[in-house]
XYZ file of C-alpha atoms in Angstrom:
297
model
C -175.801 79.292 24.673
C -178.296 80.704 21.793
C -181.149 78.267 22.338
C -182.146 78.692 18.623
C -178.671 76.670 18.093
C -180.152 73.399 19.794
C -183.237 73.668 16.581
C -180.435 73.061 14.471
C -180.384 69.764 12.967
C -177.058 69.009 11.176
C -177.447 67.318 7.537
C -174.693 65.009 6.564
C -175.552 64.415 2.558
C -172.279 65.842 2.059
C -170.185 63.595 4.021
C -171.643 61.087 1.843
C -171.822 62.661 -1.728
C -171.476 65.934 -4.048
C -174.417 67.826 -3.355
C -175.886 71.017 -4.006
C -175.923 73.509 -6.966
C -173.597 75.470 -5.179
C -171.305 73.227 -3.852
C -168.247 72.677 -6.735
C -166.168 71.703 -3.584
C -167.669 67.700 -3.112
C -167.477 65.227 -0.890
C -166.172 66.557 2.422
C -162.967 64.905 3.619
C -163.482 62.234 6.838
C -160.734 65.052 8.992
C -163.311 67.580 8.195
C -166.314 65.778 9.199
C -164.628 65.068 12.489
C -164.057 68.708 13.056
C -168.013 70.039 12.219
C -169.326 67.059 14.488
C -166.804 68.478 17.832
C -168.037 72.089 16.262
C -171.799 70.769 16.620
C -171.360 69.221 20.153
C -169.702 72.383 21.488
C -172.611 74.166 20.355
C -175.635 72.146 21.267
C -176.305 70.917 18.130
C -178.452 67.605 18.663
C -179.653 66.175 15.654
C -177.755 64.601 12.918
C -179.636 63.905 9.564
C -178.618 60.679 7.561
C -180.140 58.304 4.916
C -178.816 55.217 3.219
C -179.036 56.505 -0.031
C -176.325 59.436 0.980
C -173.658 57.603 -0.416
C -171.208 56.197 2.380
C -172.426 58.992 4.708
C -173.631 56.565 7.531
C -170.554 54.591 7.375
C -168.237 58.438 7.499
C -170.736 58.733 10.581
C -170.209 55.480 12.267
C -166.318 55.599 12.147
C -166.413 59.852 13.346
C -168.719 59.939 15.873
C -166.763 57.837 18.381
C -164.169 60.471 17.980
C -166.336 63.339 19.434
C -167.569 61.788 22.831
C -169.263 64.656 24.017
C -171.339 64.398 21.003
C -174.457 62.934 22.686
C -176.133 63.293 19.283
C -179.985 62.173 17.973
C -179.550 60.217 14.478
C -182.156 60.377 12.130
C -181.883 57.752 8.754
C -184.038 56.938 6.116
C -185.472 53.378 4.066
C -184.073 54.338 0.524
C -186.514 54.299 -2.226
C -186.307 51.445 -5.206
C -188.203 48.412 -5.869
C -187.199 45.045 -4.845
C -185.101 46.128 -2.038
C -184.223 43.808 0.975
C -186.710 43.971 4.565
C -187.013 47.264 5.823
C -185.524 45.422 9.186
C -182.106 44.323 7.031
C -181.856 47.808 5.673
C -182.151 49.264 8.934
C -180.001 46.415 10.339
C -177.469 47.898 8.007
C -177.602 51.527 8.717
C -177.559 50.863 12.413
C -174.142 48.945 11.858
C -172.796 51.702 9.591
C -173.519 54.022 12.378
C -172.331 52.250 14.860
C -175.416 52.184 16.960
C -177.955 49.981 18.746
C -181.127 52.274 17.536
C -182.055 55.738 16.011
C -184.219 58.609 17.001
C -186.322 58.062 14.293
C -186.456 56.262 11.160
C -188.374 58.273 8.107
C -189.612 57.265 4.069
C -187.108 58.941 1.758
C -190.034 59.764 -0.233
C -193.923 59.475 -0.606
C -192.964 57.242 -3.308
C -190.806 55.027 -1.401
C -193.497 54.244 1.215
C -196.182 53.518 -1.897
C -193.484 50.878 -3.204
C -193.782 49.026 -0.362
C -196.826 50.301 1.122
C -197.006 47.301 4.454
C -193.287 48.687 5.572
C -195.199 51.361 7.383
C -196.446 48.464 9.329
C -192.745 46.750 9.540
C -191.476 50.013 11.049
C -194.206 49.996 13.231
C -192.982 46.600 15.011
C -189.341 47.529 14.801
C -190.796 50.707 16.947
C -192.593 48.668 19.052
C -188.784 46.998 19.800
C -187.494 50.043 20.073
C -185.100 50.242 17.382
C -186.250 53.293 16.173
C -188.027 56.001 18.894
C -190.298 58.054 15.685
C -191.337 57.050 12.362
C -191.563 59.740 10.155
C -191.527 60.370 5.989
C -189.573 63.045 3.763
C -192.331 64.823 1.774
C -192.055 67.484 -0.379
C -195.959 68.458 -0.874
C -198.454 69.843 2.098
C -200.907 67.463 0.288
C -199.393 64.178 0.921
C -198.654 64.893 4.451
C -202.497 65.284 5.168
C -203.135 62.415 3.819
C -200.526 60.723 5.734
C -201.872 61.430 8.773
C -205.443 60.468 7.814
C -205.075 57.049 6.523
C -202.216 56.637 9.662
C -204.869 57.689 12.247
C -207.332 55.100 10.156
C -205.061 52.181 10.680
C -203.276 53.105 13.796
C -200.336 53.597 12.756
C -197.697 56.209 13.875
C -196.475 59.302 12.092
C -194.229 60.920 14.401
C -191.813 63.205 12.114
C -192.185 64.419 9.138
C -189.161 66.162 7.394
C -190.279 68.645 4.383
C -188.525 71.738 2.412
C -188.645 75.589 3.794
C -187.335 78.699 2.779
C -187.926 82.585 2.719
C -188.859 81.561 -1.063
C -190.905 78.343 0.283
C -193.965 78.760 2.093
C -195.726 76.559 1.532
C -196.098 73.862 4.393
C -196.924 77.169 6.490
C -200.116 76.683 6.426
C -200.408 73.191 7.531
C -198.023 73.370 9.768
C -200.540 74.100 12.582
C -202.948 70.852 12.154
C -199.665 68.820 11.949
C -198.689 70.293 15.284
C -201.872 69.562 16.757
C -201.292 65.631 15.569
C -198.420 66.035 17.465
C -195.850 65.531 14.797
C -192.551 66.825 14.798
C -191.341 68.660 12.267
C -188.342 69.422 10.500
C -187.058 71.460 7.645
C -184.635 71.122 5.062
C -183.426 73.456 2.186
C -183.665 76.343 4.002
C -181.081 78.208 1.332
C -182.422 76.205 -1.498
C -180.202 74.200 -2.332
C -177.473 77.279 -2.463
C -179.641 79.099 -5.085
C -180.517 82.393 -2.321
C -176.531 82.503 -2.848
C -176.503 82.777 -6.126
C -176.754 86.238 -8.394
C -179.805 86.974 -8.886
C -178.891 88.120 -12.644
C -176.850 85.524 -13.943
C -179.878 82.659 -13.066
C -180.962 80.412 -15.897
C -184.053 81.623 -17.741
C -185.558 78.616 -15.645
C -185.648 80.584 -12.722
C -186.908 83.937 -14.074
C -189.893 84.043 -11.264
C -187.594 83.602 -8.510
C -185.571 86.935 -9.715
C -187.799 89.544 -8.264
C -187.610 87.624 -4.327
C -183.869 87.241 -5.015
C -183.176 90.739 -5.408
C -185.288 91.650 -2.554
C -183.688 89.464 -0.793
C -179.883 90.873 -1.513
C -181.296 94.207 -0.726
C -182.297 93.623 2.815
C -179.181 91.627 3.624
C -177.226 95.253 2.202
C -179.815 97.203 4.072
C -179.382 94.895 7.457
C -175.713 94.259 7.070
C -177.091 90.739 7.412
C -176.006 88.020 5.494
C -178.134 86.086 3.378
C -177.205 82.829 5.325
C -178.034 84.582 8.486
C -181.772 85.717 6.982
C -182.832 82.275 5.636
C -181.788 80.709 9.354
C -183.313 83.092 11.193
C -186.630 82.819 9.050
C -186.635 79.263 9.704
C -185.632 79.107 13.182
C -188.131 81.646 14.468
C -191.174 79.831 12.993
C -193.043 78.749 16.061
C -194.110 75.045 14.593
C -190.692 73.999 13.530
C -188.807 71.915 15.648
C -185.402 71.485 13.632
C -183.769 73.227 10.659
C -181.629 70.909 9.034
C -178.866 72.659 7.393
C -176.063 70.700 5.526
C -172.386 72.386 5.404
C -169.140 71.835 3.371
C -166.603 72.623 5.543
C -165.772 73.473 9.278
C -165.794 77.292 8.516
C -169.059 77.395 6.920
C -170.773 75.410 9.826
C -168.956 78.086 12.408
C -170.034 81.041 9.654
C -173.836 79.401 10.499
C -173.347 79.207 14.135
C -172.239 82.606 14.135
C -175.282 83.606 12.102
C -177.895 81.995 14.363
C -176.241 84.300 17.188
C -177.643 87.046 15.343
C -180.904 85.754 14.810
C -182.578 88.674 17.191
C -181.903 91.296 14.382
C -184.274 89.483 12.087
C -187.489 89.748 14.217
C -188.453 93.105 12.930
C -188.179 92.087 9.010
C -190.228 88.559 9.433
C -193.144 89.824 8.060
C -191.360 91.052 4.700
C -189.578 87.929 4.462
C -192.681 86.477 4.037
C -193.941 88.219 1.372
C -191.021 87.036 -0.657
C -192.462 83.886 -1.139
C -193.382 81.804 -4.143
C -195.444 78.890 -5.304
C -193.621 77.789 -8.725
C -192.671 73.932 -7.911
C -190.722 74.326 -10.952
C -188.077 76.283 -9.169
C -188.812 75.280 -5.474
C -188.296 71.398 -5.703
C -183.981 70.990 -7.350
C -185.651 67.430 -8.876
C -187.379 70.232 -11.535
C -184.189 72.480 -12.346
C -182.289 71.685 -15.355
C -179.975 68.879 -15.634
């Protein structure tokens, strides 16, 4: 077994919802979901990536997962963002009963913003660690910035930040550079949007004007996967996978072919070692096209 397959982490936003710029497929059917899940636990895939704001994706989970018993999986949910929402022990109350289980791996902030909203919840999750409902508590961030900070003011009031999940790509870089302290801190990390939100799939030349500076990496991009007789898919995994800090690359899949087109491109992951250090010069630093929440509506 490829042991780069068990730092795959499999994201389930589309069992839940339509997602993704190119996805024009939707939600994917509760059959389907059963088949990726068996597809993951063959391979060694460990980690499945939830939130409650994914639509009815926890409760897909909770009624699939008892169908693939040799699925000893790790679930990872999230405390939605919002204002006036319920106890962050009733909303985890109701994920764990929409999944069907007793506790999760580890319990994470949708959002910066959703931890300032209700800034003492860090404090709640801390208890419901301490009765080990959840194993890590962890925060979805999208800048370098916030994470630092994070772990300051949680070191200041002893509080634990175990897992932080945060967006990397070929075109992405940059949490690179932090990545070390947070290692040191001992957090685990994850990855998402290691394709972008489909947009490495896309052509180059038929972008919106919005993403004009991401043309020239694009390109570059197309002609090494020619060159390597790589796939894109394959390049952006192996990028991810083979950074040393990263302990999970969430990837999120529309159908049981795709997910066995990415296991299939992780087994190839060896051919990318020699290119890593172009890949990374492909990277850019416009949050304009690097965070979806800017594209065009």
């Amino acid at each position: 077994m490829n042991p780069f397959t068990h730092k795959l982490a499999l994201g389930t936003v589309q069992f839940g919802l339509d997602y993704g710029i190119s996805n024009a497929r939707g939600q994917v059917p509760t059959h389907e979901v059963k088949q990726i899940l068996r597809l993951a636990a063959k391979a060694g895939v460990q980690t499945l990536d939830t939130a409650y704001a994914y639509g009815n994706s926890e409760k897909v989970l909770g009624t699939c997962l008892p169908d693939v018993p040799d699925g000893n999986f790790k679930l990872i949910s999230k405390f939605p963002p919002g204002h006036n929402l319920p106890p962050i022990a009733e909303i985890l109350g109701k994920s764990l009963d929409r999944l069907g289980q007793k506790s999760l791996y580890a319990y994470l902030f949708h959002s910066l913003e959703t931890y300032q909203q209700q800034p003492q919840s860090w404090e709640m999750m801390q208890a419901l660690k301490a009765e080990g409902k959840i194993q890590k508590i962890g925060f979805s961030l999208y800048a370098p910035k916030d994470a630092l900070a994070l772990l300051e003011s949680g070191k200041k009031a002893g509080l634990s930040l175990d897992l932080i999940q945060v967006p990397f790509s070929i075109l992405d870089q940059r949490w690179a550079e932090v990545f070390p302290r947070l290692k040191t801190a001992g957090v685990e990390i994850h990855v998402r949007s290691a394709f972008l939100q489909g947009l490495v799939f896309r052509d180059p030349s038929a972008l919106d004007a919005h993403f004009a500076l991401a043309q020239p990496a694009l390109k570059h991009l197309n002609t090494l996967s020619q060159e390597l007789n790589l796939p894109v898919s394959a390049l952006c995994l192996g990028f991810a996978l083979r950074q040393p800090e990263i302990d999970q690359v969430v990837i999120g899949v529309a159908n049981p072919a795709q997910f066995q087109e990415n296991l299939e491109m992780v087994a190839r992951i060896a051919e990318i070692e020699p290119i890593m250090q172009e890949l990374k010069t492909l990277a850019i630093t416009d949050e304009q096209i690097l965070l979806p929440m800017n594209w065009p509506k």
